[in-house]
Amino acid sequence: MASIIDDLKMQYKFGGIAQRLIYWNVACFLVSLLFFYQFNVGAFNFPNWIALSSEPSIFITRPWTLLTYAFFHDGFSHIFFNMIVLNFASTLFLTFFSQKQLLGLYVLSAIFAGIAFVLGYYFLNFSASIVGASAAIMAILVATTTYQPLMNVRLLLIGNVKLWHITLVILVIDLMQIRIENTGGHIAHLAGAFFGFVFIKLLQNGTDLSKIVSNLLDFFVNLFQKSPSTPFKKVHKNYKKPVAKPTSKIITKDKTQQQIDEILDKISRSGYDCLTKEEKEFLFKAGK
């Protein structure tokens, strides 16, 4: 059991943003099981300070729900399918783009899709609330497809297919079901897909929307981070600085650090699961 927990800690620490997004979603699902699941009814009852409500009077007073709804799920099958697609789409996205761009796209597309849901239900005169990461995941998938539509993807039992084929099938299913059930959810999915398309088109023209999120996070990190104090320096006139002795410019890297760098490089190329048991143990001990 201890080794499983250690593996999970290492995957969270070195797995990147995609891995952390999955962890955050699973953690929120476990929390919702403890506090928001009604066992007598067999369903979740999310409060309106977590779920995104289409009611303007509720939404305006709880604007943070534009983001919180994208980390909670209404059932095991809901989160299971979403996390599989999130892992799949994120892996493809990170082939071409950075970790910060992935996080920025997830956050901004969730907000955009949430606004689209609220506006859609307002004009349709419907009232409901939604939870789920589907809209943000659709944005990641469509963004990757927009950038590299002809990428070959190997699917179990099917074989090689083009990425745009997979994305098209998912979009068509959303369009077909938008009037049948979960109308609000499908509106959010399609809005997320649209945002993913726009995100890449703007990026290709030199505008990186993910910097909005990155700069905001950097601002708060720097805000709570102590700036290193600069020691007082006394200046003496007529002071002759001693000539430094010539030193070798060859730097020998510490063997432990070199091994850590090699393991991290291996993770970036093939993922955390490719490590041997010895490499995982070494990385865990080095990270303490």
PDB file of C-alpha atoms in Angstrom:
ATOM      1  CA  MET A   1       0.000   0.000   0.000  1.00  0.00           C
ATOM      2  CA  ALA A   2       2.827   2.385   0.895  1.00  0.00           C
ATOM      3  CA  SER A   3       4.465   1.802  -2.478  1.00  0.00           C
ATOM      4  CA  ILE A   4       1.194   2.604  -4.300  1.00  0.00           C
ATOM      5  CA  ILE A   5       0.869   5.877  -2.385  1.00  0.00           C
ATOM      6  CA  ASP A   6       4.513   6.696  -3.155  1.00  0.00           C
ATOM      7  CA  ASP A   7       3.876   6.026  -6.858  1.00  0.00           C
ATOM      8  CA  LEU A   8       0.829   8.310  -6.811  1.00  0.00           C
ATOM      9  CA  LYS A   9       2.845  11.065  -5.131  1.00  0.00           C
ATOM     10  CA  MET A  10       5.609  10.774  -7.713  1.00  0.00           C
ATOM     11  CA  GLN A  11       3.146  10.768 -10.612  1.00  0.00           C
ATOM     12  CA  TYR A  12       1.534  13.914  -9.225  1.00  0.00           C
ATOM     13  CA  LYS A  13       4.888  15.616  -8.681  1.00  0.00           C
ATOM     14  CA  PHE A  14       6.485  14.766 -12.028  1.00  0.00           C
ATOM     15  CA  GLY A  15       3.510  13.840 -14.232  1.00  0.00           C
ATOM     16  CA  GLY A  16       2.775  17.348 -15.493  1.00  0.00           C
ATOM     17  CA  ILE A  17      -0.417  19.402 -15.759  1.00  0.00           C
ATOM     18  CA  ALA A  18      -2.470  16.675 -17.470  1.00  0.00           C
ATOM     19  CA  GLN A  19      -1.773  14.267 -14.612  1.00  0.00           C
ATOM     20  CA  ARG A  20      -2.607  16.932 -12.033  1.00  0.00           C
ATOM     21  CA  LEU A  21      -5.874  17.842 -13.749  1.00  0.00           C
ATOM     22  CA  ILE A  22      -6.908  14.191 -13.505  1.00  0.00           C
ATOM     23  CA  TYR A  23      -5.894  14.072  -9.827  1.00  0.00           C
ATOM     24  CA  TRP A  24      -7.842  17.268  -9.071  1.00  0.00           C
ATOM     25  CA  ASN A  25     -10.965  15.916 -10.782  1.00  0.00           C
ATOM     26  CA  VAL A  26     -10.755  12.582  -8.965  1.00  0.00           C
ATOM     27  CA  ALA A  27     -10.160  14.335  -5.629  1.00  0.00           C
ATOM     28  CA  CYS A  28     -13.232  16.538  -6.187  1.00  0.00           C
ATOM     29  CA  PHE A  29     -15.287  13.465  -7.065  1.00  0.00           C
ATOM     30  CA  LEU A  30     -14.257  11.739  -3.820  1.00  0.00           C
ATOM     31  CA  VAL A  31     -15.159  14.872  -1.860  1.00  0.00           C
ATOM     32  CA  SER A  32     -18.557  15.011  -3.561  1.00  0.00           C
ATOM     33  CA  LEU A  33     -19.165  11.347  -2.654  1.00  0.00           C
ATOM     34  CA  LEU A  34     -18.632  12.204   0.996  1.00  0.00           C
ATOM     35  CA  PHE A  35     -20.670  15.413   1.147  1.00  0.00           C
ATOM     36  CA  PHE A  36     -23.056  15.660  -1.798  1.00  0.00           C
ATOM     37  CA  TYR A  37     -24.193  12.095  -2.568  1.00  0.00           C
ATOM     38  CA  GLN A  38     -27.657  11.186  -1.315  1.00  0.00           C
ATOM     39  CA  PHE A  39     -27.594   7.447  -0.708  1.00  0.00           C
ATOM     40  CA  ASN A  40     -31.350   7.230  -0.103  1.00  0.00           C
ATOM     41  CA  VAL A  41     -31.997   8.701  -3.557  1.00  0.00           C
ATOM     42  CA  GLY A  42     -28.920   7.326  -5.309  1.00  0.00           C
ATOM     43  CA  ALA A  43     -27.930  10.652  -6.849  1.00  0.00           C
ATOM     44  CA  PHE A  44     -25.725  13.699  -6.295  1.00  0.00           C
ATOM     45  CA  ASN A  45     -27.143  16.964  -5.029  1.00  0.00           C
ATOM     46  CA  PHE A  46     -24.530  19.631  -5.722  1.00  0.00           C
ATOM     47  CA  PRO A  47     -24.945  22.978  -3.949  1.00  0.00           C
ATOM     48  CA  ASN A  48     -25.248  26.095  -6.112  1.00  0.00           C
ATOM     49  CA  TRP A  49     -21.864  27.352  -4.886  1.00  0.00           C
ATOM     50  CA  ILE A  50     -20.196  24.445  -6.775  1.00  0.00           C
ATOM     51  CA  ALA A  51     -22.483  23.568  -9.691  1.00  0.00           C
ATOM     52  CA  LEU A  52     -23.025  26.210 -12.378  1.00  0.00           C
ATOM     53  CA  SER A  53     -26.612  27.446 -12.287  1.00  0.00           C
ATOM     54  CA  SER A  54     -28.375  28.978 -15.278  1.00  0.00           C
ATOM     55  CA  GLU A  55     -30.386  31.234 -12.972  1.00  0.00           C
ATOM     56  CA  PRO A  56     -28.974  34.779 -13.358  1.00  0.00           C
ATOM     57  CA  SER A  57     -29.729  35.667  -9.711  1.00  0.00           C
ATOM     58  CA  ILE A  58     -27.641  32.696  -8.517  1.00  0.00           C
ATOM     59  CA  PHE A  59     -24.913  32.856 -11.153  1.00  0.00           C
ATOM     60  CA  ILE A  60     -24.154  36.568 -10.665  1.00  0.00           C
ATOM     61  CA  THR A  61     -23.579  36.126  -6.932  1.00  0.00           C
ATOM     62  CA  ARG A  62     -21.388  33.043  -7.432  1.00  0.00           C
ATOM     63  CA  PRO A  63     -19.137  33.767 -10.462  1.00  0.00           C
ATOM     64  CA  TRP A  64     -16.492  31.267  -9.286  1.00  0.00           C
ATOM     65  CA  THR A  65     -18.863  28.452 -10.296  1.00  0.00           C
ATOM     66  CA  LEU A  66     -17.774  29.159 -13.891  1.00  0.00           C
ATOM     67  CA  LEU A  67     -14.664  27.190 -12.901  1.00  0.00           C
ATOM     68  CA  THR A  68     -15.670  24.917 -10.014  1.00  0.00           C
ATOM     69  CA  TYR A  69     -18.293  23.100 -12.101  1.00  0.00           C
ATOM     70  CA  ALA A  70     -15.517  21.860 -14.411  1.00  0.00           C
ATOM     71  CA  PHE A  71     -13.933  19.751 -11.637  1.00  0.00           C
ATOM     72  CA  PHE A  72     -17.006  17.888 -10.319  1.00  0.00           C
ATOM     73  CA  HIS A  73     -18.897  14.981 -11.895  1.00  0.00           C
ATOM     74  CA  ASP A  74     -22.353  13.512 -11.525  1.00  0.00           C
ATOM     75  CA  GLY A  75     -21.546   9.798 -11.273  1.00  0.00           C
ATOM     76  CA  PHE A  76     -18.741   7.265 -11.671  1.00  0.00           C
ATOM     77  CA  SER A  77     -19.336   6.653 -15.392  1.00  0.00           C
ATOM     78  CA  HIS A  78     -19.312  10.427 -15.956  1.00  0.00           C
ATOM     79  CA  ILE A  79     -15.872  10.958 -14.436  1.00  0.00           C
ATOM     80  CA  PHE A  80     -14.462   7.660 -15.757  1.00  0.00           C
ATOM     81  CA  PHE A  81     -15.208   8.456 -19.395  1.00  0.00           C
ATOM     82  CA  ASN A  82     -14.146  12.087 -19.032  1.00  0.00           C
ATOM     83  CA  MET A  83     -10.784  11.212 -17.475  1.00  0.00           C
ATOM     84  CA  ILE A  84     -10.035   8.677 -20.232  1.00  0.00           C
ATOM     85  CA  VAL A  85     -10.739  11.283 -22.919  1.00  0.00           C
ATOM     86  CA  LEU A  86      -8.836  13.945 -20.944  1.00  0.00           C
ATOM     87  CA  ASN A  87      -5.764  11.709 -20.763  1.00  0.00           C
ATOM     88  CA  PHE A  88      -6.059  10.890 -24.477  1.00  0.00           C
ATOM     89  CA  ALA A  89      -6.608  14.493 -25.625  1.00  0.00           C
ATOM     90  CA  SER A  90      -3.952  15.949 -23.295  1.00  0.00           C
ATOM     91  CA  THR A  91      -1.313  13.483 -24.469  1.00  0.00           C
ATOM     92  CA  LEU A  92      -1.925  14.524 -28.074  1.00  0.00           C
ATOM     93  CA  PHE A  93      -2.071  18.238 -27.186  1.00  0.00           C
ATOM     94  CA  LEU A  94       1.246  18.126 -25.304  1.00  0.00           C
ATOM     95  CA  THR A  95       2.909  16.660 -28.397  1.00  0.00           C
ATOM     96  CA  PHE A  96       2.753  20.158 -29.894  1.00  0.00           C
ATOM     97  CA  PHE A  97       2.139  22.602 -27.044  1.00  0.00           C
ATOM     98  CA  SER A  98       3.319  23.367 -23.514  1.00  0.00           C
ATOM     99  CA  GLN A  99       2.000  22.456 -20.064  1.00  0.00           C
ATOM    100  CA  LYS A 100       1.029  26.088 -19.388  1.00  0.00           C
ATOM    101  CA  GLN A 101      -0.960  26.233 -22.621  1.00  0.00           C
ATOM    102  CA  LEU A 102      -2.825  23.070 -21.621  1.00  0.00           C
ATOM    103  CA  LEU A 103      -3.807  24.514 -18.230  1.00  0.00           C
ATOM    104  CA  GLY A 104      -4.739  27.856 -19.788  1.00  0.00           C
ATOM    105  CA  LEU A 105      -6.930  26.177 -22.401  1.00  0.00           C
ATOM    106  CA  TYR A 106      -8.663  23.998 -19.787  1.00  0.00           C
ATOM    107  CA  VAL A 107      -9.489  26.957 -17.537  1.00  0.00           C
ATOM    108  CA  LEU A 108     -10.500  29.453 -20.236  1.00  0.00           C
ATOM    109  CA  SER A 109     -12.599  26.973 -22.217  1.00  0.00           C
ATOM    110  CA  ALA A 110     -14.448  25.929 -19.051  1.00  0.00           C
ATOM    111  CA  ILE A 111     -15.294  29.581 -18.347  1.00  0.00           C
ATOM    112  CA  PHE A 112     -16.333  30.246 -21.954  1.00  0.00           C
ATOM    113  CA  ALA A 113     -18.501  27.104 -22.112  1.00  0.00           C
ATOM    114  CA  GLY A 114     -20.078  28.008 -18.763  1.00  0.00           C
ATOM    115  CA  ILE A 115     -21.062  31.444 -20.045  1.00  0.00           C
ATOM    116  CA  ALA A 116     -22.481  29.845 -23.210  1.00  0.00           C
ATOM    117  CA  PHE A 117     -24.572  27.474 -21.069  1.00  0.00           C
ATOM    118  CA  VAL A 118     -25.962  30.317 -18.938  1.00  0.00           C
ATOM    119  CA  LEU A 119     -26.801  32.457 -21.966  1.00  0.00           C
ATOM    120  CA  GLY A 120     -28.282  29.509 -23.876  1.00  0.00           C
ATOM    121  CA  TYR A 121     -30.617  28.546 -21.050  1.00  0.00           C
ATOM    122  CA  TYR A 122     -31.527  32.191 -20.421  1.00  0.00           C
ATOM    123  CA  PHE A 123     -32.755  32.649 -24.005  1.00  0.00           C
ATOM    124  CA  LEU A 124     -34.416  29.206 -24.044  1.00  0.00           C
ATOM    125  CA  ASN A 125     -36.117  30.103 -20.739  1.00  0.00           C
ATOM    126  CA  PHE A 126     -34.814  26.902 -19.118  1.00  0.00           C
ATOM    127  CA  SER A 127     -33.485  26.472 -15.613  1.00  0.00           C
ATOM    128  CA  ALA A 128     -30.876  23.907 -14.580  1.00  0.00           C
ATOM    129  CA  SER A 129     -27.334  23.485 -13.280  1.00  0.00           C
ATOM    130  CA  ILE A 130     -24.370  21.549 -14.669  1.00  0.00           C
ATOM    131  CA  VAL A 131     -21.140  19.937 -13.534  1.00  0.00           C
ATOM    132  CA  GLY A 132     -18.411  18.158 -15.481  1.00  0.00           C
ATOM    133  CA  ALA A 133     -15.124  18.669 -17.306  1.00  0.00           C
ATOM    134  CA  SER A 134     -16.527  17.636 -20.696  1.00  0.00           C
ATOM    135  CA  ALA A 135     -16.531  21.136 -22.214  1.00  0.00           C
ATOM    136  CA  ALA A 136     -12.884  21.786 -21.310  1.00  0.00           C
ATOM    137  CA  ILE A 137     -11.902  18.321 -22.566  1.00  0.00           C
ATOM    138  CA  MET A 138     -13.694  18.970 -25.863  1.00  0.00           C
ATOM    139  CA  ALA A 139     -11.712  22.197 -26.202  1.00  0.00           C
ATOM    140  CA  ILE A 140      -8.425  20.306 -25.794  1.00  0.00           C
ATOM    141  CA  LEU A 141      -9.457  17.644 -28.305  1.00  0.00           C
ATOM    142  CA  VAL A 142     -10.715  20.126 -30.913  1.00  0.00           C
ATOM    143  CA  ALA A 143      -7.665  22.368 -30.433  1.00  0.00           C
ATOM    144  CA  THR A 144      -5.335  19.457 -31.196  1.00  0.00           C
ATOM    145  CA  THR A 145      -7.483  18.385 -34.142  1.00  0.00           C
ATOM    146  CA  THR A 146      -7.492  21.922 -35.532  1.00  0.00           C
ATOM    147  CA  TYR A 147      -3.715  22.052 -35.365  1.00  0.00           C
ATOM    148  CA  GLN A 148      -3.028  18.518 -36.665  1.00  0.00           C
ATOM    149  CA  PRO A 149      -6.221  17.005 -38.169  1.00  0.00           C
ATOM    150  CA  LEU A 150      -4.446  14.317 -40.180  1.00  0.00           C
ATOM    151  CA  MET A 151      -2.589  12.823 -37.222  1.00  0.00           C
ATOM    152  CA  ASN A 152      -2.892   9.026 -37.139  1.00  0.00           C
ATOM    153  CA  VAL A 153      -4.358   7.591 -33.942  1.00  0.00           C
ATOM    154  CA  ARG A 154      -4.395   3.870 -33.236  1.00  0.00           C
ATOM    155  CA  LEU A 155      -7.623   2.691 -31.583  1.00  0.00           C
ATOM    156  CA  LEU A 156      -8.181  -0.694 -29.982  1.00  0.00           C
ATOM    157  CA  LEU A 157     -10.117  -3.119 -32.237  1.00  0.00           C
ATOM    158  CA  ILE A 158     -10.321  -0.471 -34.989  1.00  0.00           C
ATOM    159  CA  GLY A 159      -6.744   0.330 -35.954  1.00  0.00           C
ATOM    160  CA  ASN A 160      -5.374   3.566 -37.357  1.00  0.00           C
ATOM    161  CA  VAL A 161      -7.788   6.434 -37.904  1.00  0.00           C
ATOM    162  CA  LYS A 162      -7.330  10.145 -38.505  1.00  0.00           C
ATOM    163  CA  LEU A 163      -7.758  12.396 -35.488  1.00  0.00           C
ATOM    164  CA  TRP A 164     -10.382  14.505 -37.226  1.00  0.00           C
ATOM    165  CA  HIS A 165     -12.535  11.377 -37.717  1.00  0.00           C
ATOM    166  CA  ILE A 166     -12.671  10.800 -33.934  1.00  0.00           C
ATOM    167  CA  THR A 167     -13.443  14.437 -33.195  1.00  0.00           C
ATOM    168  CA  LEU A 168     -16.130  14.617 -35.880  1.00  0.00           C
ATOM    169  CA  VAL A 169     -17.949  11.563 -34.486  1.00  0.00           C
ATOM    170  CA  ILE A 170     -18.012  13.076 -30.972  1.00  0.00           C
ATOM    171  CA  LEU A 171     -19.271  16.435 -32.282  1.00  0.00           C
ATOM    172  CA  VAL A 172     -22.013  14.787 -34.360  1.00  0.00           C
ATOM    173  CA  ILE A 173     -23.197  12.816 -31.314  1.00  0.00           C
ATOM    174  CA  ASP A 174     -23.420  16.071 -29.342  1.00  0.00           C
ATOM    175  CA  LEU A 175     -25.397  17.756 -32.114  1.00  0.00           C
ATOM    176  CA  MET A 176     -27.795  14.799 -32.417  1.00  0.00           C
ATOM    177  CA  GLN A 177     -28.505  14.688 -28.687  1.00  0.00           C
ATOM    178  CA  ILE A 178     -28.788  18.431 -28.000  1.00  0.00           C
ATOM    179  CA  ARG A 179     -32.604  18.383 -28.254  1.00  0.00           C
ATOM    180  CA  ILE A 180     -33.096  14.935 -26.713  1.00  0.00           C
ATOM    181  CA  GLU A 181     -31.420  15.042 -23.290  1.00  0.00           C
ATOM    182  CA  ASN A 182     -28.918  17.088 -21.274  1.00  0.00           C
ATOM    183  CA  THR A 183     -29.361  20.108 -23.545  1.00  0.00           C
ATOM    184  CA  GLY A 184     -27.267  22.333 -21.298  1.00  0.00           C
ATOM    185  CA  GLY A 185     -24.412  19.862 -21.234  1.00  0.00           C
ATOM    186  CA  HIS A 186     -24.335  19.604 -25.020  1.00  0.00           C
ATOM    187  CA  ILE A 187     -24.435  23.393 -25.386  1.00  0.00           C
ATOM    188  CA  ALA A 188     -21.375  23.557 -23.112  1.00  0.00           C
ATOM    189  CA  HIS A 189     -19.607  20.782 -25.076  1.00  0.00           C
ATOM    190  CA  LEU A 190     -20.096  22.543 -28.394  1.00  0.00           C
ATOM    191  CA  ALA A 191     -19.048  25.883 -26.895  1.00  0.00           C
ATOM    192  CA  GLY A 192     -15.881  24.234 -25.565  1.00  0.00           C
ATOM    193  CA  ALA A 193     -15.189  22.778 -29.003  1.00  0.00           C
ATOM    194  CA  PHE A 194     -15.637  26.207 -30.591  1.00  0.00           C
ATOM    195  CA  PHE A 195     -13.256  27.771 -28.065  1.00  0.00           C
ATOM    196  CA  GLY A 196     -10.623  25.103 -28.799  1.00  0.00           C
ATOM    197  CA  PHE A 197     -10.831  25.951 -32.508  1.00  0.00           C
ATOM    198  CA  VAL A 198     -10.543  29.702 -31.858  1.00  0.00           C
ATOM    199  CA  PHE A 199      -7.689  29.161 -29.388  1.00  0.00           C
ATOM    200  CA  ILE A 200      -5.518  27.480 -32.045  1.00  0.00           C
ATOM    201  CA  LYS A 201      -6.402  29.955 -34.781  1.00  0.00           C
ATOM    202  CA  LEU A 202      -5.418  32.866 -32.541  1.00  0.00           C
ATOM    203  CA  LEU A 203      -2.257  31.039 -31.483  1.00  0.00           C
ATOM    204  CA  GLN A 204      -1.269  30.560 -35.121  1.00  0.00           C
ATOM    205  CA  ASN A 205      -1.695  34.312 -35.590  1.00  0.00           C
ATOM    206  CA  GLY A 206       0.573  35.072 -32.638  1.00  0.00           C
ATOM    207  CA  THR A 207      -1.994  35.500 -29.824  1.00  0.00           C
ATOM    208  CA  ASP A 208      -1.616  33.028 -26.953  1.00  0.00           C
ATOM    209  CA  LEU A 209      -4.735  33.249 -24.770  1.00  0.00           C
ATOM    210  CA  SER A 210      -3.232  30.854 -22.218  1.00  0.00           C
ATOM    211  CA  LYS A 211      -0.922  33.664 -21.087  1.00  0.00           C
ATOM    212  CA  ILE A 212      -3.928  35.215 -19.338  1.00  0.00           C
ATOM    213  CA  VAL A 213      -4.020  32.267 -16.940  1.00  0.00           C
ATOM    214  CA  SER A 214      -0.225  31.912 -16.726  1.00  0.00           C
ATOM    215  CA  ASN A 215       0.294  35.599 -15.909  1.00  0.00           C
ATOM    216  CA  LEU A 216      -2.491  35.526 -13.323  1.00  0.00           C
ATOM    217  CA  LEU A 217      -1.015  32.472 -11.590  1.00  0.00           C
ATOM    218  CA  ASP A 218       2.484  33.993 -11.677  1.00  0.00           C
ATOM    219  CA  PHE A 219       1.094  37.183 -10.122  1.00  0.00           C
ATOM    220  CA  PHE A 220      -0.406  35.315  -7.150  1.00  0.00           C
ATOM    221  CA  VAL A 221       2.675  33.120  -6.735  1.00  0.00           C
ATOM    222  CA  ASN A 222       4.946  36.173  -6.648  1.00  0.00           C
ATOM    223  CA  LEU A 223       2.510  37.957  -4.348  1.00  0.00           C
ATOM    224  CA  PHE A 224       2.842  35.332  -1.624  1.00  0.00           C
ATOM    225  CA  GLN A 225       6.486  34.542  -2.286  1.00  0.00           C
ATOM    226  CA  LYS A 226       9.087  36.311  -0.184  1.00  0.00           C
ATOM    227  CA  SER A 227      11.513  38.317  -2.261  1.00  0.00           C
ATOM    228  CA  PRO A 228      15.135  37.601  -1.367  1.00  0.00           C
ATOM    229  CA  SER A 229      16.558  40.329   0.864  1.00  0.00           C
ATOM    230  CA  THR A 230      19.536  42.213  -0.519  1.00  0.00           C
ATOM    231  CA  PRO A 231      22.296  42.652   2.076  1.00  0.00           C
ATOM    232  CA  PHE A 232      23.576  46.176   2.772  1.00  0.00           C
ATOM    233  CA  LYS A 233      26.771  46.882   0.913  1.00  0.00           C
ATOM    234  CA  LYS A 234      29.309  49.358   2.266  1.00  0.00           C
ATOM    235  CA  VAL A 235      31.266  51.121  -0.459  1.00  0.00           C
ATOM    236  CA  HIS A 236      34.842  52.296   0.200  1.00  0.00           C
ATOM    237  CA  LYS A 237      36.542  54.741  -2.102  1.00  0.00           C
ATOM    238  CA  ASN A 238      40.122  54.012  -3.133  1.00  0.00           C
ATOM    239  CA  TYR A 239      39.494  50.344  -2.448  1.00  0.00           C
ATOM    240  CA  LYS A 240      41.304  48.094  -4.864  1.00  0.00           C
ATOM    241  CA  LYS A 241      39.443  44.898  -5.579  1.00  0.00           C
ATOM    242  CA  PRO A 242      41.742  41.874  -5.260  1.00  0.00           C
ATOM    243  CA  VAL A 243      42.379  39.970  -8.437  1.00  0.00           C
ATOM    244  CA  ALA A 244      40.490  36.698  -8.403  1.00  0.00           C
ATOM    245  CA  LYS A 245      42.471  33.581  -8.942  1.00  0.00           C
ATOM    246  CA  PRO A 246      41.857  31.910 -12.262  1.00  0.00           C
ATOM    247  CA  THR A 247      39.462  29.020 -11.889  1.00  0.00           C
ATOM    248  CA  SER A 248      38.540  26.219 -14.197  1.00  0.00           C
ATOM    249  CA  LYS A 249      35.382  26.790 -16.232  1.00  0.00           C
ATOM    250  CA  ILE A 250      34.666  23.089 -16.390  1.00  0.00           C
ATOM    251  CA  ILE A 251      31.747  22.232 -14.111  1.00  0.00           C
ATOM    252  CA  THR A 252      31.332  18.672 -12.969  1.00  0.00           C
ATOM    253  CA  LYS A 253      27.642  17.863 -12.447  1.00  0.00           C
ATOM    254  CA  ASP A 254      26.744  16.057  -9.251  1.00  0.00           C
ATOM    255  CA  LYS A 255      26.145  12.377  -9.991  1.00  0.00           C
ATOM    256  CA  THR A 256      22.826  12.328  -8.122  1.00  0.00           C
ATOM    257  CA  GLN A 257      21.547  15.368 -10.001  1.00  0.00           C
ATOM    258  CA  GLN A 258      22.731  13.873 -13.278  1.00  0.00           C
ATOM    259  CA  GLN A 259      20.772  10.691 -12.575  1.00  0.00           C
ATOM    260  CA  ILE A 260      17.673  12.741 -11.662  1.00  0.00           C
ATOM    261  CA  ASP A 261      17.968  14.692 -14.926  1.00  0.00           C
ATOM    262  CA  GLU A 262      18.229  11.457 -16.907  1.00  0.00           C
ATOM    263  CA  ILE A 263      15.130  10.025 -15.204  1.00  0.00           C
ATOM    264  CA  LEU A 264      13.134  13.228 -15.754  1.00  0.00           C
ATOM    265  CA  ASP A 265      14.167  13.228 -19.399  1.00  0.00           C
ATOM    266  CA  LYS A 266      12.941   9.651 -19.648  1.00  0.00           C
ATOM    267  CA  ILE A 267       9.599  10.674 -18.094  1.00  0.00           C
ATOM    268  CA  SER A 268       9.192  13.560 -20.560  1.00  0.00           C
ATOM    269  CA  ARG A 269       9.811  11.188 -23.473  1.00  0.00           C
ATOM    270  CA  SER A 270       7.868   8.098 -22.417  1.00  0.00           C
ATOM    271  CA  GLY A 271       5.863   8.942 -19.280  1.00  0.00           C
ATOM    272  CA  TYR A 272       6.213   8.035 -15.624  1.00  0.00           C
ATOM    273  CA  ASP A 273       5.010   4.440 -16.088  1.00  0.00           C
ATOM    274  CA  CYS A 274       8.075   3.565 -18.200  1.00  0.00           C
ATOM    275  CA  LEU A 275      10.379   3.862 -15.173  1.00  0.00           C
ATOM    276  CA  THR A 276      11.781   0.783 -13.497  1.00  0.00           C
ATOM    277  CA  LYS A 277      11.055   0.060  -9.831  1.00  0.00           C
ATOM    278  CA  GLU A 278      14.607   1.121  -8.909  1.00  0.00           C
ATOM    279  CA  GLU A 279      14.259   4.430 -10.793  1.00  0.00           C
ATOM    280  CA  LYS A 280      10.939   5.193  -9.073  1.00  0.00           C
ATOM    281  CA  GLU A 281      12.436   4.475  -5.653  1.00  0.00           C
ATOM    282  CA  PHE A 282      15.509   6.613  -6.396  1.00  0.00           C
ATOM    283  CA  LEU A 283      13.355   9.513  -7.626  1.00  0.00           C
ATOM    284  CA  PHE A 284      11.103   9.301  -4.579  1.00  0.00           C
ATOM    285  CA  LYS A 285      14.056   9.342  -2.164  1.00  0.00           C
ATOM    286  CA  ALA A 286      15.684  12.229  -4.051  1.00  0.00           C
ATOM    287  CA  GLY A 287      12.446  14.232  -3.941  1.00  0.00           C
ATOM    288  CA  LYS A 288      12.240  14.094  -0.127  1.00  0.00           C
TER     289      LYS A 288
END
